[in-house]
């Protein structure tokens, strides 16, 4: 007897996956080849870093979202599925320029690493809609967001002649804003009272802490992967700065969490979400960090902002989209004891991507701007960089919001059969568990 709980798994997910995977195989057959001129030294140096990225993308982000007691398997399983699909798609989109000039997309360890970093932006956005969407919606979201991220990268390189590192390191800001506008469009009235199955427990929290630790451990590789190997001092500076910022943010997030708690105790979800805020902020600003104390100060500030935002902030966004994309107006209000970011204008952020990635990313952007101006030799250079840096942010947020709106409108159609409110945050809607099966 076919399961009546979620018939869309067989009738919708399986055909979509087979269709997409067959399409990818055909595209790879006609347009890709593995790079032949490989330097053995570069390969041996880059492969460990590539493995670090794999741990972050496939293990860290997956387990990080498994804190929900009845949605842990879906959080980790769907994250893995989305990551492998998005990486294949990102390899194709990132190689379009190579295909245009040479007729083939060259695959290398570096291109795989860049594709996985594009995928990281998708995994950030998924946190905002976690538990309220089905697998088909998540796959479509991943394909559209990867396209938007690559489009943003192309615009930055074409209009501003930005380096690849500039384009990649805005992924936290891109992913956070994409996820926020998407969850605003897909908002459910049930979130005002709280979903019945959106609950935490200690065992699920331990698995989530495992993902947090893996992300924390491998974040230096994430920030330094695109630094040119011909400048080992820059790569070492990136690794050291990231590690110091992460260490300070771990200490500061625990302290601020305890200070902001009425009971004087550490909130586990608060601590886990904000422990790598320093890594996010330094990742955006690492090219201008010169001294260890700068990285440590950034880590302290990022953790304080992230932890305070996780616990208190409730952001009211003026979502008249034409005005929003042009002038980006917003107002910030404070409300005590919020377990997650709940936006006015109906926005429910499951994993608090604003506090975890958005606010630290914006702080890193501001730090980059201030430090670069301070290090400039003359006013003309400082003004030029300020204009360039502001344009990078405006283009990134504009593309992110635009693609988020398009994706949200598409995913809101009933043909995707989104889960009912009473079946949100429930693994049983998608997975077979023998011990829970009804016997006749």
PDB file of C-alpha atoms in Angstrom, residues 132-425:
ATOM      1  CA  UNK A 132       8.520  24.782   6.068  1.00  0.00           C
ATOM      2  CA  UNK A 133       9.322  23.603   2.546  1.00  0.00           C
ATOM      3  CA  UNK A 134       9.485  20.233   0.833  1.00  0.00           C
ATOM      4  CA  UNK A 135      12.361  18.665  -1.084  1.00  0.00           C
ATOM      5  CA  UNK A 136      11.107  19.741  -4.514  1.00  0.00           C
ATOM      6  CA  UNK A 137      10.951  23.370  -3.413  1.00  0.00           C
ATOM      7  CA  UNK A 138      14.462  23.157  -1.946  1.00  0.00           C
ATOM      8  CA  UNK A 139      15.923  21.742  -5.161  1.00  0.00           C
ATOM      9  CA  UNK A 140      14.335  24.472  -7.285  1.00  0.00           C
ATOM     10  CA  UNK A 141      15.508  27.056  -4.774  1.00  0.00           C
ATOM     11  CA  UNK A 142      19.078  25.727  -4.966  1.00  0.00           C
ATOM     12  CA  UNK A 143      19.170  25.850  -8.771  1.00  0.00           C
ATOM     13  CA  UNK A 144      17.854  29.412  -8.881  1.00  0.00           C
ATOM     14  CA  UNK A 145      20.097  30.671  -6.087  1.00  0.00           C
ATOM     15  CA  UNK A 146      23.249  29.214  -7.630  1.00  0.00           C
ATOM     16  CA  UNK A 147      22.291  30.942 -10.876  1.00  0.00           C
ATOM     17  CA  UNK A 148      21.771  34.204  -8.968  1.00  0.00           C
ATOM     18  CA  UNK A 149      25.084  33.864  -7.140  1.00  0.00           C
ATOM     19  CA  UNK A 150      27.014  33.223 -10.357  1.00  0.00           C
ATOM     20  CA  UNK A 151      25.158  36.133 -12.002  1.00  0.00           C
ATOM     21  CA  UNK A 152      26.182  38.384  -9.119  1.00  0.00           C
ATOM     22  CA  UNK A 153      29.793  37.230  -9.489  1.00  0.00           C
ATOM     23  CA  UNK A 154      29.703  37.997 -13.222  1.00  0.00           C
ATOM     24  CA  UNK A 155      28.222  41.458 -12.630  1.00  0.00           C
ATOM     25  CA  UNK A 156      30.869  42.326 -10.038  1.00  0.00           C
ATOM     26  CA  UNK A 157      33.680  41.197 -12.320  1.00  0.00           C
ATOM     27  CA  UNK A 158      32.201  42.884 -15.412  1.00  0.00           C
ATOM     28  CA  UNK A 159      31.011  46.193 -13.948  1.00  0.00           C
ATOM     29  CA  UNK A 160      33.565  46.685 -11.180  1.00  0.00           C
ATOM     30  CA  UNK A 161      36.489  44.458 -12.268  1.00  0.00           C
ATOM     31  CA  UNK A 162      36.277  42.799  -8.849  1.00  0.00           C
ATOM     32  CA  UNK A 163      38.611  39.930  -8.019  1.00  0.00           C
ATOM     33  CA  UNK A 164      37.248  36.435  -7.535  1.00  0.00           C
ATOM     34  CA  UNK A 165      37.899  36.614  -3.796  1.00  0.00           C
ATOM     35  CA  UNK A 166      35.711  39.728  -3.531  1.00  0.00           C
ATOM     36  CA  UNK A 167      32.890  37.941  -5.321  1.00  0.00           C
ATOM     37  CA  UNK A 168      33.073  34.770  -3.242  1.00  0.00           C
ATOM     38  CA  UNK A 169      33.422  36.379   0.169  1.00  0.00           C
ATOM     39  CA  UNK A 170      30.060  38.152  -0.099  1.00  0.00           C
ATOM     40  CA  UNK A 171      28.380  34.734  -0.080  1.00  0.00           C
ATOM     41  CA  UNK A 172      27.293  35.186   3.572  1.00  0.00           C
ATOM     42  CA  UNK A 173      25.495  38.441   2.758  1.00  0.00           C
ATOM     43  CA  UNK A 174      24.038  37.035  -0.452  1.00  0.00           C
ATOM     44  CA  UNK A 175      22.800  33.851   1.204  1.00  0.00           C
ATOM     45  CA  UNK A 176      21.343  35.624   4.239  1.00  0.00           C
ATOM     46  CA  UNK A 177      19.330  38.196   2.279  1.00  0.00           C
ATOM     47  CA  UNK A 178      18.192  35.624  -0.277  1.00  0.00           C
ATOM     48  CA  UNK A 179      16.900  33.387   2.506  1.00  0.00           C
ATOM     49  CA  UNK A 180      15.219  36.241   4.387  1.00  0.00           C
ATOM     50  CA  UNK A 181      13.239  37.573   1.438  1.00  0.00           C
ATOM     51  CA  UNK A 182      12.329  34.005   0.479  1.00  0.00           C
ATOM     52  CA  UNK A 183      10.965  33.158   3.913  1.00  0.00           C
ATOM     53  CA  UNK A 184       9.038  36.455   3.892  1.00  0.00           C
ATOM     54  CA  UNK A 185       7.264  35.454   0.679  1.00  0.00           C
ATOM     55  CA  UNK A 186       6.624  31.891   1.934  1.00  0.00           C
ATOM     56  CA  UNK A 187       5.411  33.094   5.338  1.00  0.00           C
ATOM     57  CA  UNK A 188       2.794  31.001   7.172  1.00  0.00           C
ATOM     58  CA  UNK A 189       0.320  32.382   9.703  1.00  0.00           C
ATOM     59  CA  UNK A 190       1.014  29.397  11.942  1.00  0.00           C
ATOM     60  CA  UNK A 191       4.433  30.835  12.813  1.00  0.00           C
ATOM     61  CA  UNK A 192       2.772  33.618  14.822  1.00  0.00           C
ATOM     62  CA  UNK A 193       1.720  31.060  17.462  1.00  0.00           C
ATOM     63  CA  UNK A 194       4.648  28.747  16.822  1.00  0.00           C
ATOM     64  CA  UNK A 195       4.598  25.512  14.848  1.00  0.00           C
ATOM     65  CA  UNK A 196       3.450  22.480  16.791  1.00  0.00           C
ATOM     66  CA  UNK A 197       6.541  20.402  15.934  1.00  0.00           C
ATOM     67  CA  UNK A 198       9.195  23.153  15.961  1.00  0.00           C
ATOM     68  CA  UNK A 199      10.810  21.882  19.153  1.00  0.00           C
ATOM     69  CA  UNK A 200      14.304  21.217  20.461  1.00  0.00           C
ATOM     70  CA  UNK A 201      15.788  18.570  22.725  1.00  0.00           C
ATOM     71  CA  UNK A 202      19.183  17.679  24.174  1.00  0.00           C
ATOM     72  CA  UNK A 203      20.022  14.806  21.813  1.00  0.00           C
ATOM     73  CA  UNK A 204      19.230  16.842  18.692  1.00  0.00           C
ATOM     74  CA  UNK A 205      21.200  19.725  20.180  1.00  0.00           C
ATOM     75  CA  UNK A 206      24.275  17.504  20.557  1.00  0.00           C
ATOM     76  CA  UNK A 207      24.161  16.554  16.865  1.00  0.00           C
ATOM     77  CA  UNK A 208      23.810  20.225  16.003  1.00  0.00           C
ATOM     78  CA  UNK A 209      26.795  21.029  18.202  1.00  0.00           C
ATOM     79  CA  UNK A 210      28.776  18.437  16.230  1.00  0.00           C
ATOM     80  CA  UNK A 211      28.095  20.381  13.034  1.00  0.00           C
ATOM     81  CA  UNK A 212      29.048  23.614  14.774  1.00  0.00           C
ATOM     82  CA  UNK A 213      32.395  22.176  15.888  1.00  0.00           C
ATOM     83  CA  UNK A 214      33.215  20.890  12.398  1.00  0.00           C
ATOM     84  CA  UNK A 215      32.408  24.273  10.855  1.00  0.00           C
ATOM     85  CA  UNK A 216      34.504  26.024  13.506  1.00  0.00           C
ATOM     86  CA  UNK A 217      37.489  23.720  12.972  1.00  0.00           C
ATOM     87  CA  UNK A 218      37.593  23.985   9.177  1.00  0.00           C
ATOM     88  CA  UNK A 219      36.613  27.647   8.761  1.00  0.00           C
ATOM     89  CA  UNK A 220      40.259  28.781   8.281  1.00  0.00           C
ATOM     90  CA  UNK A 221      40.428  26.584   5.163  1.00  0.00           C
ATOM     91  CA  UNK A 222      37.184  28.092   3.915  1.00  0.00           C
ATOM     92  CA  UNK A 223      38.551  31.647   4.206  1.00  0.00           C
ATOM     93  CA  UNK A 224      41.973  30.906   2.745  1.00  0.00           C
ATOM     94  CA  UNK A 225      41.101  28.506  -0.075  1.00  0.00           C
ATOM     95  CA  UNK A 226      41.092  31.157  -2.829  1.00  0.00           C
ATOM     96  CA  UNK A 227      44.243  32.972  -1.677  1.00  0.00           C
ATOM     97  CA  UNK A 228      46.936  32.565  -4.331  1.00  0.00           C
ATOM     98  CA  UNK A 229      49.398  29.789  -3.462  1.00  0.00           C
ATOM     99  CA  UNK A 230      52.224  31.949  -4.821  1.00  0.00           C
ATOM    100  CA  UNK A 231      51.791  34.235  -1.794  1.00  0.00           C
ATOM    101  CA  UNK A 232      52.115  31.857   1.162  1.00  0.00           C
ATOM    102  CA  UNK A 233      52.414  34.759   3.607  1.00  0.00           C
ATOM    103  CA  UNK A 234      48.909  35.932   2.631  1.00  0.00           C
ATOM    104  CA  UNK A 235      47.503  32.441   3.044  1.00  0.00           C
ATOM    105  CA  UNK A 236      49.141  32.111   6.462  1.00  0.00           C
ATOM    106  CA  UNK A 237      47.786  35.514   7.488  1.00  0.00           C
ATOM    107  CA  UNK A 238      44.288  34.465   6.432  1.00  0.00           C
ATOM    108  CA  UNK A 239      44.497  31.217   8.407  1.00  0.00           C
ATOM    109  CA  UNK A 240      45.873  32.873  11.538  1.00  0.00           C
ATOM    110  CA  UNK A 241      43.418  35.778  11.398  1.00  0.00           C
ATOM    111  CA  UNK A 242      40.471  33.430  10.962  1.00  0.00           C
ATOM    112  CA  UNK A 243      41.555  31.163  13.801  1.00  0.00           C
ATOM    113  CA  UNK A 244      42.076  34.054  16.218  1.00  0.00           C
ATOM    114  CA  UNK A 245      38.732  35.623  15.283  1.00  0.00           C
ATOM    115  CA  UNK A 246      36.974  32.276  15.761  1.00  0.00           C
ATOM    116  CA  UNK A 247      38.625  31.735  19.137  1.00  0.00           C
ATOM    117  CA  UNK A 248      37.629  35.173  20.394  1.00  0.00           C
ATOM    118  CA  UNK A 249      34.093  34.870  19.013  1.00  0.00           C
ATOM    119  CA  UNK A 250      33.655  31.540  20.838  1.00  0.00           C
ATOM    120  CA  UNK A 251      34.600  33.151  24.137  1.00  0.00           C
ATOM    121  CA  UNK A 252      32.585  36.310  23.526  1.00  0.00           C
ATOM    122  CA  UNK A 253      29.434  34.533  22.347  1.00  0.00           C
ATOM    123  CA  UNK A 254      29.368  32.406  25.498  1.00  0.00           C
ATOM    124  CA  UNK A 255      29.886  35.445  27.724  1.00  0.00           C
ATOM    125  CA  UNK A 256      27.297  37.627  25.972  1.00  0.00           C
ATOM    126  CA  UNK A 257      24.780  34.772  25.916  1.00  0.00           C
ATOM    127  CA  UNK A 258      25.102  34.378  29.678  1.00  0.00           C
ATOM    128  CA  UNK A 259      24.913  38.141  30.273  1.00  0.00           C
ATOM    129  CA  UNK A 260      21.789  38.519  28.144  1.00  0.00           C
ATOM    130  CA  UNK A 261      19.964  35.623  29.797  1.00  0.00           C
ATOM    131  CA  UNK A 262      17.541  36.481  32.615  1.00  0.00           C
ATOM    132  CA  UNK A 263      18.631  33.281  34.382  1.00  0.00           C
ATOM    133  CA  UNK A 264      22.317  34.017  33.842  1.00  0.00           C
ATOM    134  CA  UNK A 265      22.803  30.801  31.844  1.00  0.00           C
ATOM    135  CA  UNK A 266      24.127  30.096  28.368  1.00  0.00           C
ATOM    136  CA  UNK A 267      21.488  29.494  25.707  1.00  0.00           C
ATOM    137  CA  UNK A 268      22.749  26.483  23.652  1.00  0.00           C
ATOM    138  CA  UNK A 269      21.195  27.543  20.335  1.00  0.00           C
ATOM    139  CA  UNK A 270      22.448  31.086  20.847  1.00  0.00           C
ATOM    140  CA  UNK A 271      25.994  29.922  21.537  1.00  0.00           C
ATOM    141  CA  UNK A 272      26.045  27.436  18.631  1.00  0.00           C
ATOM    142  CA  UNK A 273      24.737  29.915  16.073  1.00  0.00           C
ATOM    143  CA  UNK A 274      27.133  32.710  17.004  1.00  0.00           C
ATOM    144  CA  UNK A 275      30.334  30.789  17.757  1.00  0.00           C
ATOM    145  CA  UNK A 276      31.720  31.316  14.235  1.00  0.00           C
ATOM    146  CA  UNK A 277      30.536  34.905  13.740  1.00  0.00           C
ATOM    147  CA  UNK A 278      34.165  36.028  13.821  1.00  0.00           C
ATOM    148  CA  UNK A 279      35.030  33.657  10.983  1.00  0.00           C
ATOM    149  CA  UNK A 280      32.244  35.130   8.864  1.00  0.00           C
ATOM    150  CA  UNK A 281      33.312  38.728   9.522  1.00  0.00           C
ATOM    151  CA  UNK A 282      37.020  38.053   8.945  1.00  0.00           C
ATOM    152  CA  UNK A 283      36.222  36.133   5.763  1.00  0.00           C
ATOM    153  CA  UNK A 284      34.686  39.259   4.252  1.00  0.00           C
ATOM    154  CA  UNK A 285      37.478  41.584   5.414  1.00  0.00           C
ATOM    155  CA  UNK A 286      40.567  39.335   5.513  1.00  0.00           C
ATOM    156  CA  UNK A 287      42.372  41.027   2.599  1.00  0.00           C
ATOM    157  CA  UNK A 288      42.941  44.201   4.666  1.00  0.00           C
ATOM    158  CA  UNK A 289      43.701  42.607   8.059  1.00  0.00           C
ATOM    159  CA  UNK A 290      47.376  43.094   8.929  1.00  0.00           C
ATOM    160  CA  UNK A 291      47.704  42.432  12.650  1.00  0.00           C
ATOM    161  CA  UNK A 292      46.412  39.715  15.008  1.00  0.00           C
ATOM    162  CA  UNK A 293      44.725  42.241  17.305  1.00  0.00           C
ATOM    163  CA  UNK A 294      42.603  43.470  14.386  1.00  0.00           C
ATOM    164  CA  UNK A 295      41.279  39.960  13.739  1.00  0.00           C
ATOM    165  CA  UNK A 296      40.632  39.430  17.444  1.00  0.00           C
ATOM    166  CA  UNK A 297      38.761  42.737  17.743  1.00  0.00           C
ATOM    167  CA  UNK A 298      36.640  41.827  14.725  1.00  0.00           C
ATOM    168  CA  UNK A 299      35.881  38.434  16.279  1.00  0.00           C
ATOM    169  CA  UNK A 300      34.844  40.031  19.579  1.00  0.00           C
ATOM    170  CA  UNK A 301      32.612  42.610  17.907  1.00  0.00           C
ATOM    171  CA  UNK A 302      31.055  40.090  15.510  1.00  0.00           C
ATOM    172  CA  UNK A 303      30.221  37.674  18.327  1.00  0.00           C
ATOM    173  CA  UNK A 304      28.679  40.443  20.426  1.00  0.00           C
ATOM    174  CA  UNK A 305      26.572  41.688  17.510  1.00  0.00           C
ATOM    175  CA  UNK A 306      25.544  38.179  16.452  1.00  0.00           C
ATOM    176  CA  UNK A 307      24.676  36.963  19.950  1.00  0.00           C
ATOM    177  CA  UNK A 308      22.779  40.125  20.848  1.00  0.00           C
ATOM    178  CA  UNK A 309      20.949  40.023  17.534  1.00  0.00           C
ATOM    179  CA  UNK A 310      20.022  36.359  18.019  1.00  0.00           C
ATOM    180  CA  UNK A 311      18.454  37.080  21.382  1.00  0.00           C
ATOM    181  CA  UNK A 312      16.949  40.539  21.057  1.00  0.00           C
ATOM    182  CA  UNK A 313      16.665  41.941  17.576  1.00  0.00           C
ATOM    183  CA  UNK A 314      13.451  42.047  15.651  1.00  0.00           C
ATOM    184  CA  UNK A 315      13.912  43.820  12.370  1.00  0.00           C
ATOM    185  CA  UNK A 316      11.170  45.764  10.653  1.00  0.00           C
ATOM    186  CA  UNK A 317      11.813  45.965   6.941  1.00  0.00           C
ATOM    187  CA  UNK A 318       9.999  48.291   4.601  1.00  0.00           C
ATOM    188  CA  UNK A 319       9.272  45.827   1.842  1.00  0.00           C
ATOM    189  CA  UNK A 320       8.131  48.109  -0.908  1.00  0.00           C
ATOM    190  CA  UNK A 321      10.484  46.244  -3.194  1.00  0.00           C
ATOM    191  CA  UNK A 322      11.191  48.941  -5.728  1.00  0.00           C
ATOM    192  CA  UNK A 323      12.214  51.373  -3.005  1.00  0.00           C
ATOM    193  CA  UNK A 324      13.953  48.621  -1.064  1.00  0.00           C
ATOM    194  CA  UNK A 325      16.207  47.571  -3.923  1.00  0.00           C
ATOM    195  CA  UNK A 326      17.099  51.179  -4.738  1.00  0.00           C
ATOM    196  CA  UNK A 327      17.549  52.763  -1.321  1.00  0.00           C
ATOM    197  CA  UNK A 328      17.578  49.787   1.105  1.00  0.00           C
ATOM    198  CA  UNK A 329      15.636  51.526   3.910  1.00  0.00           C
ATOM    199  CA  UNK A 330      15.139  49.621   7.123  1.00  0.00           C
ATOM    200  CA  UNK A 331      14.345  50.257  10.771  1.00  0.00           C
ATOM    201  CA  UNK A 332      15.665  48.217  13.674  1.00  0.00           C
ATOM    202  CA  UNK A 333      13.598  47.673  16.804  1.00  0.00           C
ATOM    203  CA  UNK A 334      14.421  45.644  19.901  1.00  0.00           C
ATOM    204  CA  UNK A 335      12.179  43.096  21.564  1.00  0.00           C
ATOM    205  CA  UNK A 336      13.351  40.878  24.446  1.00  0.00           C
ATOM    206  CA  UNK A 337      13.518  37.103  24.568  1.00  0.00           C
ATOM    207  CA  UNK A 338      13.057  36.159  20.927  1.00  0.00           C
ATOM    208  CA  UNK A 339      13.986  32.509  20.302  1.00  0.00           C
ATOM    209  CA  UNK A 340      14.533  33.266  16.614  1.00  0.00           C
ATOM    210  CA  UNK A 341      14.338  36.195  14.246  1.00  0.00           C
ATOM    211  CA  UNK A 342      10.693  36.941  13.536  1.00  0.00           C
ATOM    212  CA  UNK A 343      10.351  39.817  11.135  1.00  0.00           C
ATOM    213  CA  UNK A 344       7.525  42.251  10.851  1.00  0.00           C
ATOM    214  CA  UNK A 345       5.881  41.997   7.469  1.00  0.00           C
ATOM    215  CA  UNK A 346       5.551  38.291   8.187  1.00  0.00           C
ATOM    216  CA  UNK A 347       8.981  36.692   8.071  1.00  0.00           C
ATOM    217  CA  UNK A 348       9.910  33.564  10.046  1.00  0.00           C
ATOM    218  CA  UNK A 349      13.644  32.782  10.124  1.00  0.00           C
ATOM    219  CA  UNK A 350      14.067  29.218  11.392  1.00  0.00           C
ATOM    220  CA  UNK A 351      17.852  29.130  11.870  1.00  0.00           C
ATOM    221  CA  UNK A 352      18.442  32.863  12.437  1.00  0.00           C
ATOM    222  CA  UNK A 353      20.539  33.332   9.323  1.00  0.00           C
ATOM    223  CA  UNK A 354      20.419  37.093   9.851  1.00  0.00           C
ATOM    224  CA  UNK A 355      22.291  36.860  13.165  1.00  0.00           C
ATOM    225  CA  UNK A 356      24.542  33.981  12.131  1.00  0.00           C
ATOM    226  CA  UNK A 357      25.600  35.185   8.668  1.00  0.00           C
ATOM    227  CA  UNK A 358      23.910  38.462   7.743  1.00  0.00           C
ATOM    228  CA  UNK A 359      24.979  40.739  10.595  1.00  0.00           C
ATOM    229  CA  UNK A 360      28.577  39.390  10.843  1.00  0.00           C
ATOM    230  CA  UNK A 361      28.854  39.620   7.056  1.00  0.00           C
ATOM    231  CA  UNK A 362      27.762  43.266   7.069  1.00  0.00           C
ATOM    232  CA  UNK A 363      30.142  43.956   9.955  1.00  0.00           C
ATOM    233  CA  UNK A 364      32.986  42.394   7.972  1.00  0.00           C
ATOM    234  CA  UNK A 365      32.058  44.539   4.971  1.00  0.00           C
ATOM    235  CA  UNK A 366      32.107  47.703   7.102  1.00  0.00           C
ATOM    236  CA  UNK A 367      35.421  46.691   8.676  1.00  0.00           C
ATOM    237  CA  UNK A 368      36.924  46.100   5.256  1.00  0.00           C
ATOM    238  CA  UNK A 369      35.810  49.560   4.163  1.00  0.00           C
ATOM    239  CA  UNK A 370      37.188  51.357   7.229  1.00  0.00           C
ATOM    240  CA  UNK A 371      40.526  49.536   7.294  1.00  0.00           C
ATOM    241  CA  UNK A 372      41.097  50.035   3.575  1.00  0.00           C
ATOM    242  CA  UNK A 373      40.377  53.762   3.870  1.00  0.00           C
ATOM    243  CA  UNK A 374      42.753  53.958   6.840  1.00  0.00           C
ATOM    244  CA  UNK A 375      45.512  52.218   4.876  1.00  0.00           C
ATOM    245  CA  UNK A 376      45.054  54.359   1.734  1.00  0.00           C
ATOM    246  CA  UNK A 377      47.860  56.784   0.869  1.00  0.00           C
ATOM    247  CA  UNK A 378      45.676  59.642  -0.369  1.00  0.00           C
ATOM    248  CA  UNK A 379      42.064  60.800  -0.332  1.00  0.00           C
ATOM    249  CA  UNK A 380      41.473  60.027  -4.011  1.00  0.00           C
ATOM    250  CA  UNK A 381      42.379  56.375  -3.560  1.00  0.00           C
ATOM    251  CA  UNK A 382      40.237  56.171  -0.428  1.00  0.00           C
ATOM    252  CA  UNK A 383      37.213  57.682  -2.169  1.00  0.00           C
ATOM    253  CA  UNK A 384      37.579  55.375  -5.158  1.00  0.00           C
ATOM    254  CA  UNK A 385      37.750  52.331  -2.950  1.00  0.00           C
ATOM    255  CA  UNK A 386      34.767  53.500  -0.876  1.00  0.00           C
ATOM    256  CA  UNK A 387      32.666  53.881  -4.024  1.00  0.00           C
ATOM    257  CA  UNK A 388      33.826  50.489  -5.285  1.00  0.00           C
ATOM    258  CA  UNK A 389      33.112  48.786  -1.952  1.00  0.00           C
ATOM    259  CA  UNK A 390      29.653  50.335  -1.585  1.00  0.00           C
ATOM    260  CA  UNK A 391      28.776  49.304  -5.145  1.00  0.00           C
ATOM    261  CA  UNK A 392      29.822  45.712  -4.386  1.00  0.00           C
ATOM    262  CA  UNK A 393      27.394  45.611  -1.469  1.00  0.00           C
ATOM    263  CA  UNK A 394      24.541  47.295  -3.348  1.00  0.00           C
ATOM    264  CA  UNK A 395      24.854  44.999  -6.367  1.00  0.00           C
ATOM    265  CA  UNK A 396      25.082  41.915  -4.153  1.00  0.00           C
ATOM    266  CA  UNK A 397      22.012  42.786  -2.096  1.00  0.00           C
ATOM    267  CA  UNK A 398      20.063  43.862  -5.178  1.00  0.00           C
ATOM    268  CA  UNK A 399      20.735  40.602  -7.026  1.00  0.00           C
ATOM    269  CA  UNK A 400      20.094  38.590  -3.867  1.00  0.00           C
ATOM    270  CA  UNK A 401      16.738  40.253  -3.189  1.00  0.00           C
ATOM    271  CA  UNK A 402      15.666  40.108  -6.832  1.00  0.00           C
ATOM    272  CA  UNK A 403      16.467  36.418  -7.188  1.00  0.00           C
ATOM    273  CA  UNK A 404      14.890  35.744  -3.788  1.00  0.00           C
ATOM    274  CA  UNK A 405      11.658  37.419  -4.887  1.00  0.00           C
ATOM    275  CA  UNK A 406      11.574  35.511  -8.181  1.00  0.00           C
ATOM    276  CA  UNK A 407      12.277  32.229  -6.385  1.00  0.00           C
ATOM    277  CA  UNK A 408       9.704  32.927  -3.668  1.00  0.00           C
ATOM    278  CA  UNK A 409       6.953  33.754  -6.158  1.00  0.00           C
ATOM    279  CA  UNK A 410       7.731  30.562  -8.088  1.00  0.00           C
ATOM    280  CA  UNK A 411       7.829  28.351  -4.977  1.00  0.00           C
ATOM    281  CA  UNK A 412       4.565  29.776  -3.669  1.00  0.00           C
ATOM    282  CA  UNK A 413       2.610  28.017  -6.424  1.00  0.00           C
ATOM    283  CA  UNK A 414       0.453  25.184  -5.112  1.00  0.00           C
ATOM    284  CA  UNK A 415       1.718  22.781  -7.774  1.00  0.00           C
ATOM    285  CA  UNK A 416       4.761  22.075  -5.559  1.00  0.00           C
ATOM    286  CA  UNK A 417       2.431  20.829  -2.806  1.00  0.00           C
ATOM    287  CA  UNK A 418       4.165  22.482   0.174  1.00  0.00           C
ATOM    288  CA  UNK A 419       3.696  20.668   3.511  1.00  0.00           C
ATOM    289  CA  UNK A 420       0.663  21.536   5.590  1.00  0.00           C
ATOM    290  CA  UNK A 421       1.216  23.526   8.779  1.00  0.00           C
ATOM    291  CA  UNK A 422       0.658  20.473  10.974  1.00  0.00           C
ATOM    292  CA  UNK A 423       3.274  18.505   8.963  1.00  0.00           C
ATOM    293  CA  UNK A 424       5.994  21.158   9.014  1.00  0.00           C
ATOM    294  CA  UNK A 425       9.182  20.221  10.884  1.00  0.00           C
TER     295      UNK A 425
END
